[in-house]
Amino acid sequence: MTEQKLFLVLVIGLCILLSCAKKQEQIISPATKLKVAFVYVGPIGDGGWTYAHEQGRLKLQETFPDIETSYIESVKEGPDAERVITQYAENGYKIIFTTSFGYMDPTINVASKYPDVVFMHCSGYKRASNVGTYFGRMEQPKYLAGLMSGKLTKTNIIGYVAPHPIPEVIRLINAFALGVKETNPKAKVHIVWINSWYDPAKEKDAANSLLDIGADIISTGADSPAPLQAAMERGKLSFGYDSDYGKKYAPTSYVTAPIWDWSPIYIDVVKRVKEGIWSSCDYYWGIESGVVKLATITDLVSEELKVFIEQKTQDIVLGKNKIFTGPIKDQNGRLILKDGVSHTDTELLSMNYFVDNIVGKIPE
C-alpha cells in the first residue's frame, strides 16, 4: 500500500472513530471492574452469526482481563429476551450487548428502567440516552462476493438462502446482486426465504431447491454451514456468511465468506465506558475498520480473480466505490438512484426493495 493510500485509510478510520466520540453527560462512573453481558440469538456453536459474536466477546475479555463477561445463548426474540436482559441489569451488569435485530424493542423497554446501564443493540435503529446501536457495512464484502459469483457462474443462476425480510438482510442481498450484475449482467440471483436465522434443515432444503433449478453457486445469509454442504454434495460452489466455517464443513465447494470481527466495536465501547466518555451513537463501520471483511479466498479461484477482488477492496477502502450508487433500478423497473447518486446511511438502514437482477419477492 502506498503512503498516500495509507494516509487516506488512516483518515477514514479516524473519522469513523470520531463519529462515536462526542462526549455527553456521563451515564455510569468510570470503573476498573465492569460486568459486561451478551445476549445471543443462536448457539455459540452455530459456526455463524452467534459464533462470530462469541469470538468478539473472547477477544474483549482478552483485551480487558479486569472485566467480567457473561453470555446467554439461544434466547428467543420477544418476551423471553426482555426477561433475560432485565435479569442481567438486575445482577449488576453495566454494559449489555443484545446481538439480534429482534431484541430492539426489548432492549429499549429494559433500558428505560435502568438509566445507569449502557445497552448496545446490534443492527437496530432505536436509540436512547443509554442505548446505542452497532453494525458493520457488511454490504461491502457481500458485494465483493457477488463480483466473484458473477465471474464464476456457468449457468447464470445463483442461489441465495435468505433468513428474514428485514432491511439488514435486504441490503446485503442487494449488494451481492449488484456485484453479480457488474461482472455478469446476464446472471440472476434467485432467493428462497426460510424465515429463520438458524435452522440447518430449512437452510439445506432451501439450498437444494435452488440447486434443483440450475443454480451452480449457493450463497447464504443464514447462520449454519448447511447450504454450503448441500452445494458440496452436488458438486457446486458456495459462499458462506458470518465466519470462515466453510473450509471445515464444505472444503471442496467453499470459495470464501463475508465475515464479521465484532471485537473492534466491543473493545471501543468498553474502553469508552471505562474512560467515562461513552455516549449513545450508531457504529456503522466498514472494511477499513476490520469489523467486516472477506475470509481468505480458496484455491477454487484463479489468482487473476483474487487480484481483481483485492483491487475492488482497495477501491472501497479509499472511498472510490460506495456500492449503492446509481443508476440503480428495482425489480419493477423503477429508477431508485439516478446516475452518480448514492444512498445515505439512513436509506441503507431502511432498505425495502430488490434490485432488478433478483428473482424472488420481499414478503409483505
Tab-separated table of C-alpha atoms in Angstrom:
chain	number	residue	atom	x	y	z
A	1	MET	CA	0.000	0.000	0.000
A	2	THR	CA	1.423	3.405	-0.955
A	3	GLU	CA	1.964	6.160	1.638
A	4	GLN	CA	-0.880	8.153	0.059
A	5	LYS	CA	-3.285	5.221	0.319
A	6	LEU	CA	-2.192	4.519	3.887
A	7	PHE	CA	-2.824	8.162	4.824
A	8	LEU	CA	-6.328	8.022	3.334
A	9	VAL	CA	-7.132	4.804	5.184
A	10	LEU	CA	-5.992	6.372	8.476
A	11	VAL	CA	-8.105	9.472	7.841
A	12	ILE	CA	-11.172	7.371	7.070
A	13	GLY	CA	-10.604	5.298	10.204
A	14	LEU	CA	-10.203	8.431	12.326
A	15	CYS	CA	-13.472	9.855	11.008
A	16	ILE	CA	-15.243	6.612	11.873
A	17	LEU	CA	-13.872	6.611	15.409
A	18	LEU	CA	-14.824	10.257	15.949
A	19	SER	CA	-18.424	9.513	14.948
A	20	CYS	CA	-18.935	7.846	18.343
A	21	ALA	CA	-16.636	10.078	20.355
A	22	LYS	CA	-18.893	13.046	21.157
A	23	LYS	CA	-18.820	13.400	24.899
A	24	GLN	CA	-22.153	13.707	26.674
A	25	GLU	CA	-23.245	13.566	30.275
A	26	GLN	CA	-21.641	10.501	31.810
A	27	ILE	CA	-24.016	7.532	32.071
A	28	ILE	CA	-22.001	5.480	34.536
A	29	SER	CA	-18.894	6.238	36.533
A	30	PRO	CA	-15.506	5.120	35.185
A	31	ALA	CA	-14.659	1.786	36.712
A	32	THR	CA	-11.730	-0.606	36.745
A	33	LYS	CA	-14.094	-3.541	37.193
A	34	LEU	CA	-17.007	-3.872	34.809
A	35	LYS	CA	-19.537	-6.641	34.271
A	36	VAL	CA	-20.393	-6.996	30.565
A	37	ALA	CA	-23.185	-9.222	29.255
A	38	PHE	CA	-24.040	-10.638	25.831
A	39	VAL	CA	-27.453	-11.913	24.740
A	40	TYR	CA	-27.213	-14.328	21.799
A	41	VAL	CA	-29.991	-15.373	19.429
A	42	GLY	CA	-28.376	-18.703	18.496
A	43	PRO	CA	-25.958	-21.255	19.916
A	44	ILE	CA	-22.288	-20.287	20.074
A	45	GLY	CA	-21.534	-23.450	18.121
A	46	ASP	CA	-23.611	-22.404	15.103
A	47	GLY	CA	-20.422	-21.619	13.190
A	48	GLY	CA	-22.022	-18.387	12.002
A	49	TRP	CA	-23.607	-15.258	13.483
A	50	THR	CA	-23.517	-16.147	17.170
A	51	TYR	CA	-20.153	-17.860	16.844
A	52	ALA	CA	-18.731	-14.619	15.426
A	53	HIS	CA	-20.150	-12.583	18.322
A	54	GLU	CA	-18.722	-15.083	20.792
A	55	GLN	CA	-15.280	-14.718	19.225
A	56	GLY	CA	-15.664	-10.971	19.717
A	57	ARG	CA	-16.514	-11.482	23.388
A	58	LEU	CA	-13.452	-13.670	23.870
A	59	LYS	CA	-11.182	-11.034	22.282
A	60	LEU	CA	-12.782	-8.391	24.503
A	61	GLN	CA	-12.093	-10.466	27.606
A	62	GLU	CA	-8.512	-10.998	26.461
A	63	THR	CA	-8.061	-7.255	25.887
A	64	PHE	CA	-9.524	-6.288	29.276
A	65	PRO	CA	-8.721	-9.117	31.721
A	66	ASP	CA	-10.015	-6.961	34.588
A	67	ILE	CA	-13.630	-7.085	33.352
A	68	GLU	CA	-16.150	-9.870	33.849
A	69	THR	CA	-18.116	-11.087	30.833
A	70	SER	CA	-21.092	-13.409	30.590
A	71	TYR	CA	-23.424	-14.660	27.859
A	72	ILE	CA	-26.710	-16.497	27.385
A	73	GLU	CA	-27.221	-18.294	24.072
A	74	SER	CA	-30.328	-19.211	22.052
A	75	VAL	CA	-32.558	-16.512	23.548
A	76	LYS	CA	-35.780	-16.141	21.571
A	77	GLU	CA	-36.672	-12.707	20.264
A	78	GLY	CA	-39.610	-11.215	22.166
A	79	PRO	CA	-40.716	-11.505	25.811
A	80	ASP	CA	-38.035	-14.062	26.667
A	81	ALA	CA	-35.352	-11.615	25.545
A	82	GLU	CA	-36.774	-8.873	27.760
A	83	ARG	CA	-36.659	-11.218	30.735
A	84	VAL	CA	-33.002	-12.149	30.088
A	85	ILE	CA	-31.910	-8.533	29.555
A	86	THR	CA	-33.700	-7.469	32.738
A	87	GLN	CA	-32.008	-10.241	34.695
A	88	TYR	CA	-28.588	-9.037	33.600
A	89	ALA	CA	-29.392	-5.444	34.581
A	90	GLU	CA	-30.658	-6.607	37.978
A	91	ASN	CA	-27.468	-8.605	38.506
A	92	GLY	CA	-25.224	-5.576	38.198
A	93	TYR	CA	-24.065	-5.791	34.599
A	94	LYS	CA	-23.234	-2.264	33.448
A	95	ILE	CA	-22.870	-2.957	29.721
A	96	ILE	CA	-25.310	-5.249	27.920
A	97	PHE	CA	-24.877	-6.166	24.247
A	98	THR	CA	-28.022	-7.526	22.576
A	99	THR	CA	-26.998	-9.178	19.340
A	100	SER	CA	-30.067	-9.578	17.125
A	101	PHE	CA	-32.488	-7.255	15.325
A	102	GLY	CA	-35.462	-8.773	17.148
A	103	TYR	CA	-34.023	-7.674	20.504
A	104	MET	CA	-34.505	-3.999	19.645
A	105	ASP	CA	-37.801	-3.298	21.424
A	106	PRO	CA	-36.963	-5.479	24.444
A	107	THR	CA	-33.661	-3.601	24.770
A	108	ILE	CA	-35.377	-0.210	24.634
A	109	ASN	CA	-38.005	-1.323	27.145
A	110	VAL	CA	-35.465	-2.561	29.685
A	111	ALA	CA	-33.142	0.412	29.171
A	112	SER	CA	-35.877	2.848	30.203
A	113	LYS	CA	-35.937	1.194	33.633
A	114	TYR	CA	-32.144	1.107	34.141
A	115	PRO	CA	-30.701	4.527	33.199
A	116	ASP	CA	-27.350	3.724	34.824
A	117	VAL	CA	-26.694	0.770	32.478
A	118	VAL	CA	-25.254	1.037	28.956
A	119	PHE	CA	-27.131	-1.003	26.355
A	120	MET	CA	-25.788	-1.674	22.857
A	121	HIS	CA	-28.175	-3.201	20.323
A	122	CYS	CA	-26.903	-4.879	17.154
A	123	SER	CA	-28.471	-3.972	13.778
A	124	GLY	CA	-31.369	-1.912	15.110
A	125	TYR	CA	-32.238	1.759	14.724
A	126	LYS	CA	-33.842	2.801	18.022
A	127	ARG	CA	-31.577	4.629	20.451
A	128	ALA	CA	-31.872	6.408	23.804
A	129	SER	CA	-29.513	8.283	26.111
A	130	ASN	CA	-28.254	4.945	27.461
A	131	VAL	CA	-28.839	2.857	24.311
A	132	GLY	CA	-26.500	2.795	21.332
A	133	THR	CA	-26.638	0.720	18.177
A	134	TYR	CA	-23.964	-1.045	16.161
A	135	PHE	CA	-23.489	-2.922	12.937
A	136	GLY	CA	-20.977	-3.075	10.103
A	137	ARG	CA	-21.010	-2.299	6.411
A	138	MET	CA	-21.420	-5.954	5.529
A	139	GLU	CA	-22.757	-4.832	2.156
A	140	GLN	CA	-19.105	-4.245	1.218
A	141	PRO	CA	-17.824	-7.850	1.417
A	142	LYS	CA	-21.214	-9.112	0.182
A	143	TYR	CA	-20.713	-7.022	-2.951
A	144	LEU	CA	-17.221	-8.491	-3.353
A	145	ALA	CA	-18.671	-11.999	-3.053
A	146	GLY	CA	-21.209	-11.048	-5.714
A	147	LEU	CA	-18.456	-9.892	-8.057
A	148	MET	CA	-16.817	-13.294	-7.705
A	149	SER	CA	-20.092	-15.172	-8.172
A	150	GLY	CA	-20.802	-13.339	-11.409
A	151	LYS	CA	-17.398	-14.353	-12.719
A	152	LEU	CA	-17.666	-17.985	-11.577
A	153	THR	CA	-21.202	-18.993	-12.576
A	154	LYS	CA	-21.673	-21.019	-15.747
A	155	THR	CA	-25.464	-21.390	-15.630
A	156	ASN	CA	-26.123	-17.718	-14.753
A	157	ILE	CA	-28.360	-18.961	-11.936
A	158	ILE	CA	-27.062	-18.066	-8.482
A	159	GLY	CA	-28.957	-19.169	-5.366
A	160	TYR	CA	-29.251	-17.205	-2.136
A	161	VAL	CA	-30.672	-18.598	1.117
A	162	ALA	CA	-32.330	-15.655	2.892
A	163	PRO	CA	-33.309	-15.615	6.604
A	164	HIS	CA	-35.770	-12.796	7.461
A	165	PRO	CA	-37.136	-9.983	5.230
A	166	ILE	CA	-35.740	-7.075	7.246
A	167	PRO	CA	-33.727	-4.094	5.912
A	168	GLU	CA	-30.419	-5.602	7.022
A	169	VAL	CA	-30.947	-8.785	5.015
A	170	ILE	CA	-32.448	-6.992	2.016
A	171	ARG	CA	-29.477	-4.607	1.872
A	172	LEU	CA	-26.957	-7.466	1.890
A	173	ILE	CA	-28.812	-9.414	-0.801
A	174	ASN	CA	-28.940	-6.301	-2.988
A	175	ALA	CA	-25.226	-5.624	-2.511
A	176	PHE	CA	-24.438	-9.210	-3.503
A	177	ALA	CA	-26.697	-8.909	-6.557
A	178	LEU	CA	-25.103	-5.611	-7.624
A	179	GLY	CA	-21.725	-7.321	-7.548
A	180	VAL	CA	-23.069	-10.170	-9.672
A	181	LYS	CA	-24.553	-7.717	-12.183
A	182	GLU	CA	-21.306	-5.780	-12.508
A	183	THR	CA	-19.292	-8.802	-13.620
A	184	ASN	CA	-22.111	-10.720	-15.342
A	185	PRO	CA	-25.190	-8.774	-16.488
A	186	LYS	CA	-26.816	-11.998	-17.712
A	187	ALA	CA	-26.810	-13.724	-14.311
A	188	LYS	CA	-29.767	-13.695	-11.923
A	189	VAL	CA	-29.818	-14.104	-8.145
A	190	HIS	CA	-32.668	-16.377	-7.016
A	191	ILE	CA	-33.960	-16.013	-3.445
A	192	VAL	CA	-35.536	-18.573	-1.119
A	193	TRP	CA	-36.747	-17.284	2.261
A	194	ILE	CA	-36.566	-19.563	5.302
A	195	ASN	CA	-37.868	-17.117	7.967
A	196	SER	CA	-35.259	-18.243	10.459
A	197	TRP	CA	-31.760	-17.188	11.438
A	198	TYR	CA	-30.605	-20.686	12.280
A	199	ASP	CA	-32.339	-23.831	11.077
A	200	PRO	CA	-29.927	-26.216	9.341
A	201	ALA	CA	-32.701	-28.401	7.931
A	202	LYS	CA	-34.562	-25.463	6.378
A	203	GLU	CA	-31.323	-23.946	5.146
A	204	LYS	CA	-30.309	-27.152	3.390
A	205	ASP	CA	-33.773	-27.639	1.870
A	206	ALA	CA	-33.689	-24.083	0.544
A	207	ALA	CA	-30.259	-24.626	-0.995
A	208	ASN	CA	-31.365	-27.861	-2.619
A	209	SER	CA	-34.427	-26.191	-4.110
A	210	LEU	CA	-32.128	-23.597	-5.685
A	211	LEU	CA	-29.763	-26.282	-6.968
A	212	ASP	CA	-32.791	-28.058	-8.478
A	213	ILE	CA	-33.500	-25.061	-10.742
A	214	GLY	CA	-29.934	-24.995	-12.026
A	215	ALA	CA	-28.026	-22.842	-9.562
A	216	ASP	CA	-24.323	-23.616	-9.715
A	217	ILE	CA	-23.427	-21.243	-6.858
A	218	ILE	CA	-25.083	-21.072	-3.437
A	219	SER	CA	-24.688	-18.092	-1.132
A	220	THR	CA	-26.321	-17.700	2.266
A	221	GLY	CA	-27.407	-15.061	4.746
A	222	ALA	CA	-28.368	-17.603	7.409
A	223	ASP	CA	-26.152	-18.959	10.162
A	224	SER	CA	-25.277	-22.612	9.552
A	225	PRO	CA	-22.988	-24.314	7.011
A	226	ALA	CA	-25.889	-26.461	5.748
A	227	PRO	CA	-26.345	-24.585	2.422
A	228	LEU	CA	-22.642	-24.972	1.685
A	229	GLN	CA	-22.827	-28.678	2.416
A	230	ALA	CA	-25.775	-29.019	0.037
A	231	ALA	CA	-23.716	-27.368	-2.699
A	232	MET	CA	-20.724	-29.590	-1.982
A	233	GLU	CA	-22.817	-32.749	-2.182
A	234	ARG	CA	-23.864	-31.756	-5.691
A	235	GLY	CA	-20.502	-30.537	-6.911
A	236	LYS	CA	-21.324	-26.829	-6.935
A	237	LEU	CA	-19.615	-23.752	-5.478
A	238	SER	CA	-20.647	-21.952	-2.313
A	239	PHE	CA	-20.159	-18.752	-0.321
A	240	GLY	CA	-20.616	-18.708	3.444
A	241	TYR	CA	-21.501	-15.932	5.849
A	242	ASP	CA	-20.594	-14.706	9.349
A	243	SER	CA	-17.409	-16.723	9.873
A	244	ASP	CA	-14.898	-18.856	8.000
A	245	TYR	CA	-16.637	-22.188	8.672
A	246	GLY	CA	-16.792	-23.264	5.041
A	247	LYS	CA	-13.218	-24.509	4.873
A	248	LYS	CA	-14.092	-27.043	7.585
A	249	TYR	CA	-17.635	-28.051	6.621
A	250	ALA	CA	-17.577	-27.757	2.816
A	251	PRO	CA	-13.913	-27.793	1.745
A	252	THR	CA	-14.472	-28.857	-1.861
A	253	SER	CA	-17.145	-26.242	-2.671
A	254	TYR	CA	-16.298	-23.283	-0.442
A	255	VAL	CA	-14.948	-20.168	-2.159
A	256	THR	CA	-14.934	-17.611	0.671
A	257	ALA	CA	-17.304	-15.806	3.030
A	258	PRO	CA	-18.153	-12.259	4.057
A	259	ILE	CA	-17.303	-12.443	7.756
A	260	TRP	CA	-17.538	-10.444	10.983
A	261	ASP	CA	-14.998	-9.478	13.595
A	262	TRP	CA	-17.048	-7.709	16.266
A	263	SER	CA	-14.106	-7.199	18.611
A	264	PRO	CA	-13.124	-3.680	17.397
A	265	ILE	CA	-16.589	-2.391	18.338
A	266	TYR	CA	-16.775	-4.299	21.616
A	267	ILE	CA	-13.342	-3.088	22.637
A	268	ASP	CA	-14.126	0.509	21.695
A	269	VAL	CA	-17.395	0.567	23.660
A	270	VAL	CA	-15.830	-0.888	26.806
A	271	LYS	CA	-12.841	1.443	26.512
A	272	ARG	CA	-15.135	4.480	26.343
A	273	VAL	CA	-17.220	3.299	29.275
A	274	LYS	CA	-14.109	2.700	31.372
A	275	GLU	CA	-12.836	6.177	30.487
A	276	GLY	CA	-16.191	7.799	31.222
A	277	ILE	CA	-16.630	9.162	27.691
A	278	TRP	CA	-19.226	6.762	26.274
A	279	SER	CA	-22.263	8.325	24.606
A	280	SER	CA	-25.153	6.919	22.623
A	281	CYS	CA	-24.414	6.681	18.906
A	282	ASP	CA	-24.562	4.315	15.964
A	283	TYR	CA	-21.475	2.329	14.997
A	284	TYR	CA	-21.570	1.528	11.287
A	285	TRP	CA	-18.004	0.526	10.481
A	286	GLY	CA	-16.654	-0.863	7.230
A	287	ILE	CA	-13.821	-2.896	5.757
A	288	GLU	CA	-11.234	-0.312	6.783
A	289	SER	CA	-12.031	-0.996	10.464
A	290	GLY	CA	-11.691	-4.784	10.239
A	291	VAL	CA	-15.240	-5.330	11.508
A	292	VAL	CA	-16.260	-6.746	8.113
A	293	LYS	CA	-14.059	-8.490	5.567
A	294	LEU	CA	-13.778	-11.383	3.153
A	295	ALA	CA	-12.314	-14.562	4.530
A	296	THR	CA	-9.261	-15.925	2.728
A	297	ILE	CA	-10.258	-16.891	-0.805
A	298	THR	CA	-9.654	-20.565	-1.502
A	299	ASP	CA	-7.756	-22.062	-4.410
A	300	LEU	CA	-11.011	-22.753	-6.262
A	301	VAL	CA	-10.488	-19.213	-7.571
A	302	SER	CA	-7.799	-18.116	-10.030
A	303	GLU	CA	-5.020	-15.775	-8.989
A	304	GLU	CA	-6.284	-13.307	-11.580
A	305	LEU	CA	-9.703	-13.138	-9.904
A	306	LYS	CA	-8.099	-12.804	-6.473
A	307	VAL	CA	-6.114	-9.792	-7.680
A	308	PHE	CA	-9.280	-8.275	-9.150
A	309	ILE	CA	-11.093	-8.626	-5.820
A	310	GLU	CA	-8.158	-7.077	-3.949
A	311	GLN	CA	-8.292	-4.072	-6.285
A	312	LYS	CA	-12.044	-3.733	-5.711
A	313	THR	CA	-11.479	-3.973	-1.960
A	314	GLN	CA	-8.999	-1.117	-2.083
A	315	ASP	CA	-11.476	0.981	-4.056
A	316	ILE	CA	-13.958	0.554	-1.202
A	317	VAL	CA	-11.384	1.360	1.472
A	318	LEU	CA	-10.359	4.537	-0.359
A	319	GLY	CA	-13.951	5.668	-0.828
A	320	LYS	CA	-13.939	5.211	-4.608
A	321	ASN	CA	-16.827	2.724	-4.565
A	322	LYS	CA	-19.894	3.233	-2.364
A	323	ILE	CA	-21.623	0.206	-3.995
A	324	PHE	CA	-25.141	1.682	-3.831
A	325	THR	CA	-24.550	4.382	-6.424
A	326	GLY	CA	-26.867	4.954	-9.370
A	327	PRO	CA	-28.132	4.236	-11.804
A	328	ILE	CA	-29.973	1.525	-9.848
A	329	LYS	CA	-33.412	0.183	-10.753
A	330	ASP	CA	-35.684	-2.063	-8.720
A	331	GLN	CA	-37.451	-5.217	-9.927
A	332	ASN	CA	-40.320	-3.172	-11.370
A	333	GLY	CA	-38.015	-1.023	-13.468
A	334	ARG	CA	-38.418	1.989	-11.195
A	335	LEU	CA	-35.336	4.208	-11.029
A	336	ILE	CA	-34.202	4.138	-7.393
A	337	LEU	CA	-30.963	6.097	-7.777
A	338	LYS	CA	-30.023	8.432	-10.595
A	339	ASP	CA	-26.603	8.188	-12.196
A	340	GLY	CA	-23.906	9.145	-9.691
A	341	VAL	CA	-26.281	9.463	-6.713
A	342	SER	CA	-25.613	7.271	-3.658
A	343	HIS	CA	-27.854	6.099	-0.837
A	344	THR	CA	-27.471	7.816	2.519
A	345	ASP	CA	-26.817	5.641	5.565
A	346	THR	CA	-30.414	6.240	6.671
A	347	GLU	CA	-31.656	4.910	3.332
A	348	LEU	CA	-29.326	1.921	3.518
A	349	LEU	CA	-30.557	1.032	7.006
A	350	SER	CA	-34.226	1.176	5.951
A	351	MET	CA	-33.939	-0.514	2.541
A	352	ASN	CA	-37.074	-2.257	1.314
A	353	TYR	CA	-36.675	-3.028	-2.398
A	354	PHE	CA	-34.862	-5.570	-4.567
A	355	VAL	CA	-32.596	-4.591	-7.452
A	356	ASP	CA	-33.512	-5.684	-10.954
A	357	ASN	CA	-31.389	-8.842	-11.296
A	358	ILE	CA	-33.024	-10.612	-8.338
A	359	VAL	CA	-35.664	-13.303	-8.820
A	360	GLY	CA	-37.983	-13.546	-5.809
A	361	LYS	CA	-40.054	-11.083	-3.826
A	362	ILE	CA	-39.798	-9.421	-0.440
A	363	PRO	CA	-42.656	-10.880	1.638
A	364	GLU	CA	-45.252	-8.429	2.907
